[in-house]
mmCIF file of C-alpha atoms and ligand atoms in Angstrom:
data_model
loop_
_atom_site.group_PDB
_atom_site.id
_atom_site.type_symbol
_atom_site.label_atom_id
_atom_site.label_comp_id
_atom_site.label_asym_id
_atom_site.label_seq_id
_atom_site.Cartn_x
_atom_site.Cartn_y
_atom_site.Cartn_z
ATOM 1 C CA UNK A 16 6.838 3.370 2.238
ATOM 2 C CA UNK A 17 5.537 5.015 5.603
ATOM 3 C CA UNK A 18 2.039 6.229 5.953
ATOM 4 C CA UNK A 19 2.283 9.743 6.862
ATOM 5 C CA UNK A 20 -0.088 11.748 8.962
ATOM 6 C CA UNK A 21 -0.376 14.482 10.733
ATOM 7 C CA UNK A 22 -2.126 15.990 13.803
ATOM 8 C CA UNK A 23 -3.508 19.594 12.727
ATOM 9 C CA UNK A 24 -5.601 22.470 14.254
ATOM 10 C CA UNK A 25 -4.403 26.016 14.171
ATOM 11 C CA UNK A 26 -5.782 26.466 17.500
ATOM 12 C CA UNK A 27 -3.422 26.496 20.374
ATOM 13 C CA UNK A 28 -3.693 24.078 23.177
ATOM 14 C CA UNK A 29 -6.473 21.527 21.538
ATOM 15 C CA UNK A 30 -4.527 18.413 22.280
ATOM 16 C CA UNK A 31 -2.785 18.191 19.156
ATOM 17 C CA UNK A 32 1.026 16.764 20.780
ATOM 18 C CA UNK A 33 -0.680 14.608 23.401
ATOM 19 C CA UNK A 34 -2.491 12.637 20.607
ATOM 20 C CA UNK A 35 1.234 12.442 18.695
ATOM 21 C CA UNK A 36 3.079 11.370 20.853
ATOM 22 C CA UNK A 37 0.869 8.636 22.591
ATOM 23 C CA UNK A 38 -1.092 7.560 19.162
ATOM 24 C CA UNK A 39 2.568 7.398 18.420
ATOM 25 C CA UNK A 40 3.731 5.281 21.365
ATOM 26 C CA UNK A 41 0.886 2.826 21.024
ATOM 27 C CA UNK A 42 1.730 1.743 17.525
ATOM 28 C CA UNK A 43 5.335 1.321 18.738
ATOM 29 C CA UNK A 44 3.992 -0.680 21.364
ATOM 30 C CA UNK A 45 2.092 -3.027 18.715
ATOM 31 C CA UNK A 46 5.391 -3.223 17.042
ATOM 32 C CA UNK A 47 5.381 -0.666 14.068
ATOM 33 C CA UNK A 48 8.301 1.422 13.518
ATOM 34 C CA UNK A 49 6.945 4.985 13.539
ATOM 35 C CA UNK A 50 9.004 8.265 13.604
ATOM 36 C CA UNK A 51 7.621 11.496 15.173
ATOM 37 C CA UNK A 52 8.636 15.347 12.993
ATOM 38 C CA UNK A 53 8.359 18.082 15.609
ATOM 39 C CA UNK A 54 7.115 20.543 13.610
ATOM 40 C CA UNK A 55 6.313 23.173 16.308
ATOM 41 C CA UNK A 56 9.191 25.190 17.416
ATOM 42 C CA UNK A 57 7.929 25.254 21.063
ATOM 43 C CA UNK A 58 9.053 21.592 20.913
ATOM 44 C CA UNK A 59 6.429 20.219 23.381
ATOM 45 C CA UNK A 60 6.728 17.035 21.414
ATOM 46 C CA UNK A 61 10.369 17.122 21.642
ATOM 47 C CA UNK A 62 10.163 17.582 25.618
ATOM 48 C CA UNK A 63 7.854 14.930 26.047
ATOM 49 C CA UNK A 64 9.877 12.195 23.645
ATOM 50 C CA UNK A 65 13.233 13.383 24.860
ATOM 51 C CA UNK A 66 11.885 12.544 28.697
ATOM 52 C CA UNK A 67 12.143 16.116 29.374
ATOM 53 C CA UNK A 68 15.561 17.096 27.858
ATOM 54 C CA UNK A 69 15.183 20.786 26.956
ATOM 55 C CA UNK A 70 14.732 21.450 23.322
ATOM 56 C CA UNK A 71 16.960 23.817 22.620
ATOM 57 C CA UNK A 72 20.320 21.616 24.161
ATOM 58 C CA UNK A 73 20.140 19.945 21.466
ATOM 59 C CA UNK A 74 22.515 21.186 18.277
ATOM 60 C CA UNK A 75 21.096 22.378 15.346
ATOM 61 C CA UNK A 76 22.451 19.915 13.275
ATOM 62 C CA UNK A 77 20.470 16.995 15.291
ATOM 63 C CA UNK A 78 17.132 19.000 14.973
ATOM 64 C CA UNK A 79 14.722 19.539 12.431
ATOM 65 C CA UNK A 80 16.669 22.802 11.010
ATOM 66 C CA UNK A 81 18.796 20.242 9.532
ATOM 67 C CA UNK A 82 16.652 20.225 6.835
ATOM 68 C CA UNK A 83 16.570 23.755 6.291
ATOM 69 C CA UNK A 84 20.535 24.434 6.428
ATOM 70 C CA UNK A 85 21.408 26.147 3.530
ATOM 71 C CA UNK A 86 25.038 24.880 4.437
ATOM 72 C CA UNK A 87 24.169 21.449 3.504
ATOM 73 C CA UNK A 88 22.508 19.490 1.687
ATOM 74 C CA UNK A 89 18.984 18.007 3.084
ATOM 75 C CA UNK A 90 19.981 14.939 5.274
ATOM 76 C CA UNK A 91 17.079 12.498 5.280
ATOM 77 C CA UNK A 92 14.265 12.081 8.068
ATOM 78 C CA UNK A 93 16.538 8.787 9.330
ATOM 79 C CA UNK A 94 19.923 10.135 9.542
ATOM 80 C CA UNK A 95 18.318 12.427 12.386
ATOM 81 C CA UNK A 96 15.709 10.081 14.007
ATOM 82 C CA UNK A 97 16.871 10.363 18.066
ATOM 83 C CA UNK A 98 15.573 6.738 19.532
ATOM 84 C CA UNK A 99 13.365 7.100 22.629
ATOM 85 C CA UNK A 100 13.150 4.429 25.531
ATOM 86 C CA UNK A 101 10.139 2.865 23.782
ATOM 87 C CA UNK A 102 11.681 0.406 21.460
ATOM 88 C CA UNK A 103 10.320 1.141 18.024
ATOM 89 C CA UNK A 104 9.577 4.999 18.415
ATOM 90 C CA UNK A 105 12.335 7.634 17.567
ATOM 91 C CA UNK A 106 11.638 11.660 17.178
ATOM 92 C CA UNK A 107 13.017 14.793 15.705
ATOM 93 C CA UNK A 108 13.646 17.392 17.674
ATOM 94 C CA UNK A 109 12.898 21.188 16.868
ATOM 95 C CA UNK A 110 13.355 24.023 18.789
ATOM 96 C CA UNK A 111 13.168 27.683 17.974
ATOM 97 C CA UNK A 112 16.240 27.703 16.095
ATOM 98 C CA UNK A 113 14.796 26.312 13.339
ATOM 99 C CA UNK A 114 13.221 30.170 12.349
ATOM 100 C CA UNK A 115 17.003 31.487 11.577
ATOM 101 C CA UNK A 116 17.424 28.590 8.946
ATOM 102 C CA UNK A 117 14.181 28.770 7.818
ATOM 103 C CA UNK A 118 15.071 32.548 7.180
ATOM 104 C CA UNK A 119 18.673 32.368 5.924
ATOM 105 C CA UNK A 120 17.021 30.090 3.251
ATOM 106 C CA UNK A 121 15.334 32.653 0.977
ATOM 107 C CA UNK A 122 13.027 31.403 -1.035
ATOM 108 C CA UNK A 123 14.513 28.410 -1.730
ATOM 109 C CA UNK A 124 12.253 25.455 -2.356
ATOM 110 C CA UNK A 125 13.450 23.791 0.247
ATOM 111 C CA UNK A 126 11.704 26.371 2.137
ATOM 112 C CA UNK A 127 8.361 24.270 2.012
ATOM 113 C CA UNK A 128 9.456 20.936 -0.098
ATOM 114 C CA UNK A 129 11.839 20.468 3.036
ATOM 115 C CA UNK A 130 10.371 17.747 4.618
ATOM 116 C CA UNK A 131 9.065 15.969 1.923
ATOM 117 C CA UNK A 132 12.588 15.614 0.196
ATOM 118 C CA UNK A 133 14.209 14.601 3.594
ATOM 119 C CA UNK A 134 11.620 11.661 3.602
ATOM 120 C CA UNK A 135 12.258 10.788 -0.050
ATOM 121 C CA UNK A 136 15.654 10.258 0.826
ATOM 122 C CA UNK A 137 15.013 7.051 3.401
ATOM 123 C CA UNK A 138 10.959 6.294 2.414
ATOM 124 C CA UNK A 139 11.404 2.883 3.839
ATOM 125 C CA UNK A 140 12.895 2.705 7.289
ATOM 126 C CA UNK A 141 9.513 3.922 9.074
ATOM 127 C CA UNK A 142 5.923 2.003 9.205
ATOM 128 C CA UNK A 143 4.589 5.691 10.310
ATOM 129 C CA UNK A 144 5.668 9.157 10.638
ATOM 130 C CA UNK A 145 3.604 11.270 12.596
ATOM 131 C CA UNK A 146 3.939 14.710 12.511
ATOM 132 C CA UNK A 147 3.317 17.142 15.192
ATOM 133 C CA UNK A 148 1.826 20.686 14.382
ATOM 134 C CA UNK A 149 1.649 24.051 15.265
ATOM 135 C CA UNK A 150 -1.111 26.535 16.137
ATOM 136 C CA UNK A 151 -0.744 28.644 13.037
ATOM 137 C CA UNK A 152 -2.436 28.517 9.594
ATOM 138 C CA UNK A 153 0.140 31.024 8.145
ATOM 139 C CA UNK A 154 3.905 29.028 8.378
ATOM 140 C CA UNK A 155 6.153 27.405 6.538
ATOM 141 C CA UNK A 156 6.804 24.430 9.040
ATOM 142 C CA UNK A 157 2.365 23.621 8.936
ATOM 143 C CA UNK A 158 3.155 23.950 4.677
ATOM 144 C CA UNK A 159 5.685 21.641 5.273
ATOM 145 C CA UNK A 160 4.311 18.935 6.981
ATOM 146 C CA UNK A 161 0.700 19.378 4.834
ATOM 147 C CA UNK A 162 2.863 18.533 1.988
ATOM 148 C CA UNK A 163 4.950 16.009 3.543
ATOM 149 C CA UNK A 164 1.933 13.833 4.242
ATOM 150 C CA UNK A 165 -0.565 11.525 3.369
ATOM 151 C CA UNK A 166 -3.307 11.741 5.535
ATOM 152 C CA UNK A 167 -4.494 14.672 8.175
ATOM 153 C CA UNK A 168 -6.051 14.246 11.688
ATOM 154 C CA UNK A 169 -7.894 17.022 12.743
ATOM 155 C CA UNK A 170 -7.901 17.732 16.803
ATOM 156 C CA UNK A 171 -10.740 19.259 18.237
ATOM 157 C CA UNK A 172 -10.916 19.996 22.142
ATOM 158 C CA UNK A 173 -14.642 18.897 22.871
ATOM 159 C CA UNK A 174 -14.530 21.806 25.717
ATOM 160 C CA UNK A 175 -14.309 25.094 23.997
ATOM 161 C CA UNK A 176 -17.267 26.604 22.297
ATOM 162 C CA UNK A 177 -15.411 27.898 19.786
ATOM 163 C CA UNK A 178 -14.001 24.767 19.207
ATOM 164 C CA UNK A 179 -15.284 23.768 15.503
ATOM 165 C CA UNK A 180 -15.298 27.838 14.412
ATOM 166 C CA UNK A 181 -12.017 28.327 12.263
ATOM 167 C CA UNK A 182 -11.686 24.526 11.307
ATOM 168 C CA UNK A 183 -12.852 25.266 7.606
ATOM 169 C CA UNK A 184 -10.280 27.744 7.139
ATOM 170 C CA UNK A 185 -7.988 24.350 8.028
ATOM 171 C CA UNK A 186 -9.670 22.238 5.184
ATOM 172 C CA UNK A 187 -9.364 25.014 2.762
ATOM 173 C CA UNK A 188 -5.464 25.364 3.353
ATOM 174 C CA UNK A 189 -5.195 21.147 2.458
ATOM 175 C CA UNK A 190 -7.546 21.538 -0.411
ATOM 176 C CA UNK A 191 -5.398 24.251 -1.872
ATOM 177 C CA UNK A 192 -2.062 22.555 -1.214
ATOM 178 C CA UNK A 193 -3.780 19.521 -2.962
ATOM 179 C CA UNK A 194 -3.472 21.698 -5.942
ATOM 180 C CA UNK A 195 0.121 22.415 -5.924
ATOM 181 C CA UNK A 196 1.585 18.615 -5.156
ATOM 182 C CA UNK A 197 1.329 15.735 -6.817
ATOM 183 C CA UNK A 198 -0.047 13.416 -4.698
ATOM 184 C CA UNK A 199 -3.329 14.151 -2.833
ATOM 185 C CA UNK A 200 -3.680 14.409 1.124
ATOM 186 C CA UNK A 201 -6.801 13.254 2.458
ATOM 187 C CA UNK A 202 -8.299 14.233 5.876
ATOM 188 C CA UNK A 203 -8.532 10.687 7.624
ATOM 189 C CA UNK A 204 -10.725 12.364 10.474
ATOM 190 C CA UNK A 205 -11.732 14.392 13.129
ATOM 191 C CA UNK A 206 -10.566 13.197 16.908
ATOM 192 C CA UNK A 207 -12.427 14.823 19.917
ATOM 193 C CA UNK A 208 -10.315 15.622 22.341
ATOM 194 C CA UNK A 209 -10.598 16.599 26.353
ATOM 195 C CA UNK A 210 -14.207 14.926 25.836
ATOM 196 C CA UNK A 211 -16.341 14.775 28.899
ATOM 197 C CA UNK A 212 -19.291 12.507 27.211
ATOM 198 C CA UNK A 213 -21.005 13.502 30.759
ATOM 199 C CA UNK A 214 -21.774 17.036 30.393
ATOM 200 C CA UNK A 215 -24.372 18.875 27.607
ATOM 201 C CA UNK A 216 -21.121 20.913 26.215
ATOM 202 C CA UNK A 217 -19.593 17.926 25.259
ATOM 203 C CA UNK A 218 -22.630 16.628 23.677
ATOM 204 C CA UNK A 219 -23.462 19.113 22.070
ATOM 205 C CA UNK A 220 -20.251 19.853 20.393
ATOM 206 C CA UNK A 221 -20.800 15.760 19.356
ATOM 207 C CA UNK A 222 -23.599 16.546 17.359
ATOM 208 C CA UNK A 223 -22.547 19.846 15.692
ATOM 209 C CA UNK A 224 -19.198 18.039 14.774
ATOM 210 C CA UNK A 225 -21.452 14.770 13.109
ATOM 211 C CA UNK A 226 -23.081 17.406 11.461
ATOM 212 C CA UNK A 227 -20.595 19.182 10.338
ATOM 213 C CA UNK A 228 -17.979 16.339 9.111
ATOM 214 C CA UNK A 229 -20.134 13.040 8.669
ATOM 215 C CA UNK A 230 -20.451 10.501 11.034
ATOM 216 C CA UNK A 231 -18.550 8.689 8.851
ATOM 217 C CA UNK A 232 -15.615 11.197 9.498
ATOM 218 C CA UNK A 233 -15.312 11.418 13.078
ATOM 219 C CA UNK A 234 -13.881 9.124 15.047
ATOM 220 C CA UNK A 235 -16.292 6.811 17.298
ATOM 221 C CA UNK A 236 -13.070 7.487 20.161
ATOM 222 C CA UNK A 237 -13.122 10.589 21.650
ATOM 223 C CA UNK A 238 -10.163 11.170 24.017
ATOM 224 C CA UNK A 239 -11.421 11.289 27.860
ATOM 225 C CA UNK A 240 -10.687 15.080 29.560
ATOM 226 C CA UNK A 241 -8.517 13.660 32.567
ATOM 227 C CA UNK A 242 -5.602 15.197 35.228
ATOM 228 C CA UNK A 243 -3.353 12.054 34.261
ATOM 229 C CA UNK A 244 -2.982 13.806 30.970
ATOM 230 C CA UNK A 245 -0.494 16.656 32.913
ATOM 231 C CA UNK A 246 0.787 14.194 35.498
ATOM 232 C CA UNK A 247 2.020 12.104 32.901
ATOM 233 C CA UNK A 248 3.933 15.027 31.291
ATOM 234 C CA UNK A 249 5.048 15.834 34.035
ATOM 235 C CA UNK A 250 6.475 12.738 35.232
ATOM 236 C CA UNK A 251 8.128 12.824 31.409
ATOM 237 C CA UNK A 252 5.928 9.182 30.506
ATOM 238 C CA UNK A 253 3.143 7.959 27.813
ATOM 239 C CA UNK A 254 -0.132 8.066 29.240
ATOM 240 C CA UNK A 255 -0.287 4.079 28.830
ATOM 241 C CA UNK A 256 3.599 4.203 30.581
ATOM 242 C CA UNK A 257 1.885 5.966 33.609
ATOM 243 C CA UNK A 258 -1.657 4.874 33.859
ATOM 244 C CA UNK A 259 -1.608 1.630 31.476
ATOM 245 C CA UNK A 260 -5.325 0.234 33.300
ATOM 246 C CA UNK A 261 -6.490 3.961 32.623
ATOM 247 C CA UNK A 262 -9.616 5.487 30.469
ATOM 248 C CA UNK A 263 -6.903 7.665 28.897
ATOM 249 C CA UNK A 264 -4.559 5.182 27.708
ATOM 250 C CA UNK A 265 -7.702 2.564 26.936
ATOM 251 C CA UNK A 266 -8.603 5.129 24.352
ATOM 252 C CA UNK A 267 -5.287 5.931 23.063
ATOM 253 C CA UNK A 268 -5.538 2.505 22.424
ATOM 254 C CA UNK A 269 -9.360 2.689 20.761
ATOM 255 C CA UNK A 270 -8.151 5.012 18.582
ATOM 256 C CA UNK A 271 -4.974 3.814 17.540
ATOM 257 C CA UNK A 272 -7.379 0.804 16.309
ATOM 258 C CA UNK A 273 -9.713 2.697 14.628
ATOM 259 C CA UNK A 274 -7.070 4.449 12.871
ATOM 260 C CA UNK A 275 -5.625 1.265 11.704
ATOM 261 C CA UNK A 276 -9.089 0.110 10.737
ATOM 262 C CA UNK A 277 -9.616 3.550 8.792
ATOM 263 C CA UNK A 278 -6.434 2.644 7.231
ATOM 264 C CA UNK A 279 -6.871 -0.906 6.367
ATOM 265 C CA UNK A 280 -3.674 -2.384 8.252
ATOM 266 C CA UNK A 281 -2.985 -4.733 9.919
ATOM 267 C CA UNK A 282 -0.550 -5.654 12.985
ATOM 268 C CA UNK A 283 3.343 -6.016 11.840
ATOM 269 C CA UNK A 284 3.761 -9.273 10.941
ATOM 270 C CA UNK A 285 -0.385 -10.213 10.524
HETATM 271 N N1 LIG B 9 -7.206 14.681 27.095
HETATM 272 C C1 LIG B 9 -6.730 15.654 27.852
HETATM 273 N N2 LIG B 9 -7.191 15.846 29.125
HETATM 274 C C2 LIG B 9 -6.700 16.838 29.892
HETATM 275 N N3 LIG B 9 -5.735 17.693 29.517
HETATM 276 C C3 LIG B 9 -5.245 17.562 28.256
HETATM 277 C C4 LIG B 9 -5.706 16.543 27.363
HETATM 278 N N4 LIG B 9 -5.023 16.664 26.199
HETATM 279 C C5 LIG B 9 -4.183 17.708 26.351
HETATM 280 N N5 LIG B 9 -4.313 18.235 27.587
HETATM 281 C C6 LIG B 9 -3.569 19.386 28.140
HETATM 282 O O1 LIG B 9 -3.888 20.540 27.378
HETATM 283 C C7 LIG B 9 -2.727 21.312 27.165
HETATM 284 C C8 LIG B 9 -2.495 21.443 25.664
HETATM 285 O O2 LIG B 9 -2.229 20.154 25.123
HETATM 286 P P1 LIG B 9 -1.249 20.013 23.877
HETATM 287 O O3 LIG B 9 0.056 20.638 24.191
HETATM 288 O O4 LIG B 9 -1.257 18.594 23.459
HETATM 289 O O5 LIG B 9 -2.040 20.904 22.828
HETATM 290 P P2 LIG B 9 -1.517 21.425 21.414
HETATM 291 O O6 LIG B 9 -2.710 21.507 20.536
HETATM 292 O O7 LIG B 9 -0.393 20.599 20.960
HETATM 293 O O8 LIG B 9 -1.002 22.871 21.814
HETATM 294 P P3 LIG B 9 -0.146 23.865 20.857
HETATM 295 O O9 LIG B 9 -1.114 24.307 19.828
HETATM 296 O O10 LIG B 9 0.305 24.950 21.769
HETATM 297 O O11 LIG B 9 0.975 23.058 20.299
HETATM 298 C C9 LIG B 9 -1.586 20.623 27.897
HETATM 299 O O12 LIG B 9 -1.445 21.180 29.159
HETATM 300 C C10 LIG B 9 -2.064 19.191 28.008
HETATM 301 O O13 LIG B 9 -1.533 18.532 29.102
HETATM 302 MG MG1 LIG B 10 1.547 21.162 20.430
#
């Protein structure tokens, strides 16, 4: 079985693909198998694994909407992993096709058990699957992935003031999923991101968010505001590709850790 998680905040522009896709490269790296869902039609996860490749070149059938074709039947997760150069990591793409199958599906269940039933169908090929999110409460692809999942990391970008206003409105959409589905998805914890320990914002925020979620709940790694961030996308590379003696990519790798800790695994093969 894969352990499932994804990266939420219904704010735009927190940090929420940037921590996919390189928490995602890093356990590749340290030899898991680990899949990422696009689950945001912008496909900014899908850019950045497909080393720039536009999303919408590639054909529905390869994508995400795949799952939401009412003229066939759900393929699973693995029949439409795309490998990336990182041995170990593969993605699905999404792009914003996906909204005309999501529509021509009625209200199928499929409509929000989607996902879930695409990775029932091949539970053990993957060590993870991370899923990428989108900056909407309201949607059937942030449903989908809530219910696809065991475990939810909430991003919060350390710069905004507003940054922690909202985020209950977050925890009360996964409580009341918990009480549709069987199984229960837990909030694994809170990751500061674009976190400038240096200035009084940043500390500040700190505090509020111990205060708010338990120290207990936020990770010790926040992830370091930097310019690599960009040039890395821009160059189409992981941040531990393009900077690997970096702060960035030192606490992608922090965090991947602590998330493994949190989760009580070990290396492949330990
Ligand atoms: N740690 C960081 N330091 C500096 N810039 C960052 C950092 N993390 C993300 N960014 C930048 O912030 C912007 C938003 O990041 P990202 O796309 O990961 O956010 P998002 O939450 O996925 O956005 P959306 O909600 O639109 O999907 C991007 O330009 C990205 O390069
Ligand atoms: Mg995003």
């Amino acid at each position: 079985m894969a352990i499932k998680i994804a990266f939420a905040n219904h704010k735009g522009g927190v940090g929420k693909t940037v921590c996919v896709v390189n928490t995602a490269h890093r356990l590749a790296k340290m030899g898991f198998k680990v899949l990422v869902v696009d689950c945001d039609a912008q496909g900014n996860a899908t850019s950045t694994l497909g080393a720039g490749k536009e999303p919408l070149s590639y054909p529905a059938a390869q994508t995400l909407s795949a799952i939401f074709s009412i003229e066939a039947d759900t393929p699973s997760l693995s029949s439409l992993a795309i490998p990336t150069k990182t041995e170990g990591l593969s993605f699905i793409p999404n792009n914003l096709d996906i909204y005309s199958s999501i529509t021509n599906l009625g209200e199928s269940p499929r409509k929000f058990f989607g996902i879930s039933r695409a990775y029932e169908m091949s539970p053990k090929d993957f060590d993870f699957i991370l899923f990428d999110t989108p900056p909407s409460l309201e949607g059937v692809l942030l449903t989908n992935a809530l219910i696809a999942t065991d475990h939810v990391i909430i991003v919060v970008e350390s710069e905004s003031t507003y940054a922690l206003s909202g985020i209950k409105n977050l925890i009360k959409a996964i409580v009341g999923l918990n009480r549709e589905i069987t199984h229960q998805t837990s909030i694994l914890g809170y990751l500061l991101t674009k976190f400038d320990g240096r200035t009084n914002a940043a500390k500040t925020l700190k505090n509020a968010a111990t205060e708010l979620f338990g120290v207990e709940r936020l990770f010790d790694t926040g992830i370091p505001n930097s310019t690599k961030v960009n040039q890395s996308i821009m160059k189409g590379e992981m941040i531990c590709d393009f900077d690997p003696e970096g702060n960035i990519c030192k606490a992608f790798k922090s965090f991947t850790q602590e998330l493994l800790n949190r989760l009580d695994i070990n290396k492949p093969g330990e």
